[in-house]
Short mmCIF file of C-alpha atoms in Angstrom, two decimals:
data_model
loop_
_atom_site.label_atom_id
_atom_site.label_comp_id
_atom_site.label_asym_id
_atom_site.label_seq_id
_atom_site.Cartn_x
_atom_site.Cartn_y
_atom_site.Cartn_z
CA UNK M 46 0.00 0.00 0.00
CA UNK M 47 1.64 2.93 -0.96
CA UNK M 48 1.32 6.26 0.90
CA UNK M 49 -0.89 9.26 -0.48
CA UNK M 50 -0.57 12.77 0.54
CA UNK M 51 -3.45 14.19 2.28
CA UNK M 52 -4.44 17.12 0.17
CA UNK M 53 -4.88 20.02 3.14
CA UNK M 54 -7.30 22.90 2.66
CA UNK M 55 -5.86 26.75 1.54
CA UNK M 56 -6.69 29.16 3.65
CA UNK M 57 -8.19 31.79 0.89
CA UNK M 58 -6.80 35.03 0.92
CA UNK M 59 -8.59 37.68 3.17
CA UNK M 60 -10.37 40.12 0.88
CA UNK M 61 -8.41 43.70 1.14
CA UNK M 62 -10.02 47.20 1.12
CA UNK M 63 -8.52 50.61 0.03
CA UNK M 64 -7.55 53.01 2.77
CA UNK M 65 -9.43 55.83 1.18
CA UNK M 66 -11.98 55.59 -2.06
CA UNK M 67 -13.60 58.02 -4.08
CA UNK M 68 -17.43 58.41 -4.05
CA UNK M 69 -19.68 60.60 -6.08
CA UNK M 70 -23.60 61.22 -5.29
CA UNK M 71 -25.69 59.58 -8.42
CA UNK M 72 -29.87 59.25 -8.79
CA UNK M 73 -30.37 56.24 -10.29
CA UNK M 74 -32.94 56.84 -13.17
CA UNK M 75 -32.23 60.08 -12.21
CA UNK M 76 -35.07 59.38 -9.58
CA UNK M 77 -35.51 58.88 -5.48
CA UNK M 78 -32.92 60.02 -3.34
CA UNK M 79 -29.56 60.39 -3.98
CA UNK M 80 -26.89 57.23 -3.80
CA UNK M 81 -23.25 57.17 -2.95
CA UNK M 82 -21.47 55.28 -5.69
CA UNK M 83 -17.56 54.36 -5.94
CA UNK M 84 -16.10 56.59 -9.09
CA UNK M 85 -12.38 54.85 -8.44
CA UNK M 86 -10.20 56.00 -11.15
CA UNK M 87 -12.59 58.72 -13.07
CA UNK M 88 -13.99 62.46 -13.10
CA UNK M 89 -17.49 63.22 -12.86
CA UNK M 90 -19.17 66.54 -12.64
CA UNK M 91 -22.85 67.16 -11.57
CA UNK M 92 -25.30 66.61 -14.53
CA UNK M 93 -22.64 64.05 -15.61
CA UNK M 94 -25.35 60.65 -16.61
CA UNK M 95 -23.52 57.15 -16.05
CA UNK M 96 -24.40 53.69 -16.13
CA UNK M 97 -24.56 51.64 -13.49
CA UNK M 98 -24.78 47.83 -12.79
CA UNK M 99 -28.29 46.80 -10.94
CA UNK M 100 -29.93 43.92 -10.64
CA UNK M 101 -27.67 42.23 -13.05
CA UNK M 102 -28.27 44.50 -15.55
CA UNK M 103 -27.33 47.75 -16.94
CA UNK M 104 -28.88 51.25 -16.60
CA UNK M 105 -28.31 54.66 -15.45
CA UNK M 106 -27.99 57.24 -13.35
CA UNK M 107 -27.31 61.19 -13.23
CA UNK M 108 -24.70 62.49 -11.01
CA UNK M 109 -25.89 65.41 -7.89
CA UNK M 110 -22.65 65.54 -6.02
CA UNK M 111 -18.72 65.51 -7.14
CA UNK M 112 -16.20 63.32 -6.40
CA UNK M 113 -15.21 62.97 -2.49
CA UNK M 114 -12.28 61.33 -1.11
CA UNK M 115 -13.30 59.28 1.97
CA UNK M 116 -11.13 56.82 4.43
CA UNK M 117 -13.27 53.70 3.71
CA UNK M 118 -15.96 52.30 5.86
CA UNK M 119 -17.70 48.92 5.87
CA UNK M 120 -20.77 49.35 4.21
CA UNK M 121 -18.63 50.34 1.20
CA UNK M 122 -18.15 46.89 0.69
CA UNK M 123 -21.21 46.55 -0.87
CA UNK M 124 -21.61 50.30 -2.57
CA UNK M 125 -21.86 50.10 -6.66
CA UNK M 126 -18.71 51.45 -8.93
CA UNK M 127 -19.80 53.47 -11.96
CA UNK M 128 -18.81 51.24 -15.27
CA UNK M 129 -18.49 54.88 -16.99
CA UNK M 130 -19.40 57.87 -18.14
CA UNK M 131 -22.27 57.97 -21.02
CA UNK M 132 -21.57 58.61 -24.19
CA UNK M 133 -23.56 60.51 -27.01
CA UNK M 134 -25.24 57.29 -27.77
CA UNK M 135 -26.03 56.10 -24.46
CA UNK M 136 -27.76 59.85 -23.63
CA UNK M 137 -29.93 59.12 -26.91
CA UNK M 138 -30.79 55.31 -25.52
CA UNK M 139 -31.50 57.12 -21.96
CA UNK M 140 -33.83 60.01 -23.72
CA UNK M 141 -35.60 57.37 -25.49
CA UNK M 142 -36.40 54.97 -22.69
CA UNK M 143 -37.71 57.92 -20.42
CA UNK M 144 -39.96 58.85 -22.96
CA UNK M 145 -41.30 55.12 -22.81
CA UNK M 146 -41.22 54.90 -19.39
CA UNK M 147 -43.49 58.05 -19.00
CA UNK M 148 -45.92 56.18 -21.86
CA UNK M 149 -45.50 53.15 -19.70
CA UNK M 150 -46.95 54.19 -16.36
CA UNK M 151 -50.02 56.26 -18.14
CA UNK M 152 -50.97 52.95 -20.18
CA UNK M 153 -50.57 50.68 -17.58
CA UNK M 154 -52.42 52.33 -15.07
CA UNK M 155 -54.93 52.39 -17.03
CA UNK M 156 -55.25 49.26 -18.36
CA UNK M 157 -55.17 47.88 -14.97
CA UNK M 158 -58.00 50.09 -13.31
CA UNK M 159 -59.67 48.99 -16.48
CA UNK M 160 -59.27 45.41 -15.73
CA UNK M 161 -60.23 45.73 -12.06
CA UNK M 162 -56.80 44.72 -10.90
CA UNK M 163 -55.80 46.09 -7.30
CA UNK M 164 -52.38 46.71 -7.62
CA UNK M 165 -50.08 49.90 -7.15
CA UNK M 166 -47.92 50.98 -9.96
CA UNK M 167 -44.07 51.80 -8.16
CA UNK M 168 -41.64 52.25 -10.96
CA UNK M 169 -41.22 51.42 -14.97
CA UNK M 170 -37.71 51.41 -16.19
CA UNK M 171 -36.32 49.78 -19.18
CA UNK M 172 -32.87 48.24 -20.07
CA UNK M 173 -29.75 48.76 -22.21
CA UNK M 174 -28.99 45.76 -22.78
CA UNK M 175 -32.08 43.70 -23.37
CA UNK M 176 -35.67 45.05 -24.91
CA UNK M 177 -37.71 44.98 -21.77
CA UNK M 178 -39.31 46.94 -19.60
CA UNK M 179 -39.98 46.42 -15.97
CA UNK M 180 -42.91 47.25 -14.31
CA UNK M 181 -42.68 47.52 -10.22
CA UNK M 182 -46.05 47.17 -8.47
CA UNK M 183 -46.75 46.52 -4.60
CA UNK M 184 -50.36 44.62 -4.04
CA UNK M 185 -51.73 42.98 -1.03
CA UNK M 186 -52.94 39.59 -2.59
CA UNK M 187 -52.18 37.91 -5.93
CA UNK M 188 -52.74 39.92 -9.10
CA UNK M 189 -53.80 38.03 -11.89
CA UNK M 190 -51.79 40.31 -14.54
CA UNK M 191 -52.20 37.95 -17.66
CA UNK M 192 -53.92 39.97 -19.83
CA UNK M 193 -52.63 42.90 -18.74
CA UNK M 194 -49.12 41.91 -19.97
CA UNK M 195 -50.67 40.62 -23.29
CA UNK M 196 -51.96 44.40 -23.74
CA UNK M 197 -48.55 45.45 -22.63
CA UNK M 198 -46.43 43.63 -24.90
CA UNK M 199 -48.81 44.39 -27.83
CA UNK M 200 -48.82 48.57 -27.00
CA UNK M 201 -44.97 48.47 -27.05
CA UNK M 202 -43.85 45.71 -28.77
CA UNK M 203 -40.92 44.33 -26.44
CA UNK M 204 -40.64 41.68 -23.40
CA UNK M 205 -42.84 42.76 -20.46
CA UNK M 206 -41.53 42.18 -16.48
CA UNK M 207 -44.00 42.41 -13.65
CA UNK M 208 -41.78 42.72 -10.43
CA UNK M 209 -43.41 42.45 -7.35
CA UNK M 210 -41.28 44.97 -5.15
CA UNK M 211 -41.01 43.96 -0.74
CA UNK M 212 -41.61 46.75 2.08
CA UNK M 213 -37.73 47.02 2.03
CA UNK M 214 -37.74 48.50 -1.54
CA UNK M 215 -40.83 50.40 -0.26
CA UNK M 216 -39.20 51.72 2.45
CA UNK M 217 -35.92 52.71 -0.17
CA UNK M 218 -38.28 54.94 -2.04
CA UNK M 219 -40.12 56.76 0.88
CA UNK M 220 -36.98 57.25 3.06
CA UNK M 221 -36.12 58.54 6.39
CA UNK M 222 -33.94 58.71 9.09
CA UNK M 223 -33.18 55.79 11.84
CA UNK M 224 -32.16 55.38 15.25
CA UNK M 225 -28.63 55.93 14.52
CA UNK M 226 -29.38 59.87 12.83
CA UNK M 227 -28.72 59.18 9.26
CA UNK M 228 -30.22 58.43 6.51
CA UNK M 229 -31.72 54.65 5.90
CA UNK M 230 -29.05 52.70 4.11
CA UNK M 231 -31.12 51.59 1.21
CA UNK M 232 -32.49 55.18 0.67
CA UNK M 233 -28.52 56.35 1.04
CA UNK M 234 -26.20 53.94 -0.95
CA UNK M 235 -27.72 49.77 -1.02
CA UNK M 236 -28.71 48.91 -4.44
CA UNK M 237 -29.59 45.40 -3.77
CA UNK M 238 -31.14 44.16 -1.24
CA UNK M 239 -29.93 41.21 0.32
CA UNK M 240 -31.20 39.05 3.41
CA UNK M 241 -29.89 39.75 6.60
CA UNK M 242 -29.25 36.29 7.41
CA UNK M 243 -27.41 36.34 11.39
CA UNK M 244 -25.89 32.68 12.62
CA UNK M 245 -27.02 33.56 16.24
CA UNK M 246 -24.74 32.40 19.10
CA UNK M 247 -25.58 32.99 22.96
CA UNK M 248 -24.71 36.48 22.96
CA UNK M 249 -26.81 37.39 19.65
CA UNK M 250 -30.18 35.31 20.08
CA UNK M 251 -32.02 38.08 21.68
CA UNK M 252 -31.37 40.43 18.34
CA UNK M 253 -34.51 39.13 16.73
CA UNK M 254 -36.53 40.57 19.81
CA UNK M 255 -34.57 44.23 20.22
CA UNK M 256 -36.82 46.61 18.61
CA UNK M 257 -33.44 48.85 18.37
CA UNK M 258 -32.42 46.52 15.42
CA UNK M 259 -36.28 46.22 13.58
CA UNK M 260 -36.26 48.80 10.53
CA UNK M 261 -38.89 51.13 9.13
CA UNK M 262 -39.40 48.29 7.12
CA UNK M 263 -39.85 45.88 9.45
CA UNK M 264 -37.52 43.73 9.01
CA UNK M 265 -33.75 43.31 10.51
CA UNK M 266 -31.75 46.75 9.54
CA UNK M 267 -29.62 46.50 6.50
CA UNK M 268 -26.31 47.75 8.35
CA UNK M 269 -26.33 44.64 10.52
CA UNK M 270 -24.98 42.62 7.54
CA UNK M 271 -21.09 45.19 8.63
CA UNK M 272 -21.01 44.53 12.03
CA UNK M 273 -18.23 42.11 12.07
CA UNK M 274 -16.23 41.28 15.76
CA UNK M 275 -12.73 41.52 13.91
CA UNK M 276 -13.19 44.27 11.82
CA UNK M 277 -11.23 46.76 13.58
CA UNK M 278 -8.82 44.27 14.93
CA UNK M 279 -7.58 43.24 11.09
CA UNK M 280 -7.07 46.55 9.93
CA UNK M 281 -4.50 49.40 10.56
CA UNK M 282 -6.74 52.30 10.78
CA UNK M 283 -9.99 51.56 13.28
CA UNK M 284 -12.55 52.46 12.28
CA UNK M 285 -15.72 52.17 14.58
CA UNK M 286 -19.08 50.79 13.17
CA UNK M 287 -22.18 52.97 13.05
CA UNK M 288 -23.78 52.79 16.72
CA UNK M 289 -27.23 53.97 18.10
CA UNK M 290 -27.03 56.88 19.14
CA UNK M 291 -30.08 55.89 21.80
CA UNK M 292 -29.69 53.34 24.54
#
């Protein structure tokens, strides 16, 4: 029997993170509040459009604020980079899709009051890199939209998307301020919404019952997915996470 060496696990690398990055304020869809994105490596000025990545697709947004240098944080782990700046093209693409998107809301409204559905229209947006458009729409029980995409599809002659949107994208348009005095991360810089999934141990298993840590939304805040025991023991600089500012 001859002998075989054990293969033994790699550690994988820990992920590294710039000291400082560079940040600009964009709208995406030139809509709802205003969202930090990273602008690493490029020059924006206000009234600037770029596209962004979202929702594994592409689209775009208009720039409100210039570039910043910032010492990085956590929750910039998870902010969206600009791809670029638009070109002449892409500002004729983004012209024509607002001009559908504006046709979109009026006909779809009302072709759904006409069909009795009880649904609320959120947001229509369209795509650069497919022929779609996406309508958003909150309801309280199931919507039977069949028909209404038929008449959809026919009016505009591309693939129609009915997106249910959560209380945590509601919550991302409407806005506000939390516990902690700023602005609610997914109304500030989160473009997708992930779960906040927490392993709880001993010390953690009462989170689920701490009001303190419930959102507007009413579900577990978004910034608990950065709080992380070794953060500011693995890095140089320290860097405190975001506390309440209320007992």
């Amino acid at each position: 029997m001859t002998d075989q060496a054990i293969p033994t696990r790699q550690e994988e690398p820990e992920e590294s993170y710039p000291e400082f990055v560079t940040i600009i304020g964009v709208k995406v869809r030139d809509k709802g509040e205003v969202k930090q994105a990273r602008a690493d490596g490029a020059t924006f000025q206000v009234g600037d459009f770029v596209l962004l990545e979202l929702d594994n697709d592409v689209t775009y947004g208009k720039v409100y604020s210039g570039s910043q240098v910032l010492p990085f944080s956590p929750p910039m782990r998870v902010m969206k980079s600009v791809i670029r700046k638009a070109t002449d093209v892409d500002k004729v693409n983004i012209a024509n899709q607002e001009k559908m998107v504006e046709s979109g809301v009026h006909f779809c409204r009302e072709r759904a009051e006409a069909l009795g559905l009880e649904m609320k229209l959120v947001e229509v947006y369209g795509s650069f890199q497919r022929r779609v458009l996406t309508f958003c729409y909150t309801a309280e029980s199931r919507v039977d939209f069949r028909q209404l995409v038929k008449d959809l599809a026919r009016h505009f002659s591309c693939r129609i998307e009915m997106r249910e949107i959560s209380s945590r994208e509601d919550a991302r348009r409407i806005s506000g301020v939390d516990t902690c005095g700023l602005v609610l991360c997914c109304a500030s810089f989160l473009s997708d919404f992930k779960p906040v999934n927490l392993k709880l141990s001993r010390k953690e298993s009462s989170w689920g019952k701490d009001g303190r840590r419930i959102g507007v939304c009413g579900h577990l805040k978004c910034c608990l997915i950065f709080e992380q025991d070794d953060w500011a023991n693995s890095h140089s600089t320290k860097q405190p996470l975001i506390q309440l500012s209320r007992p």
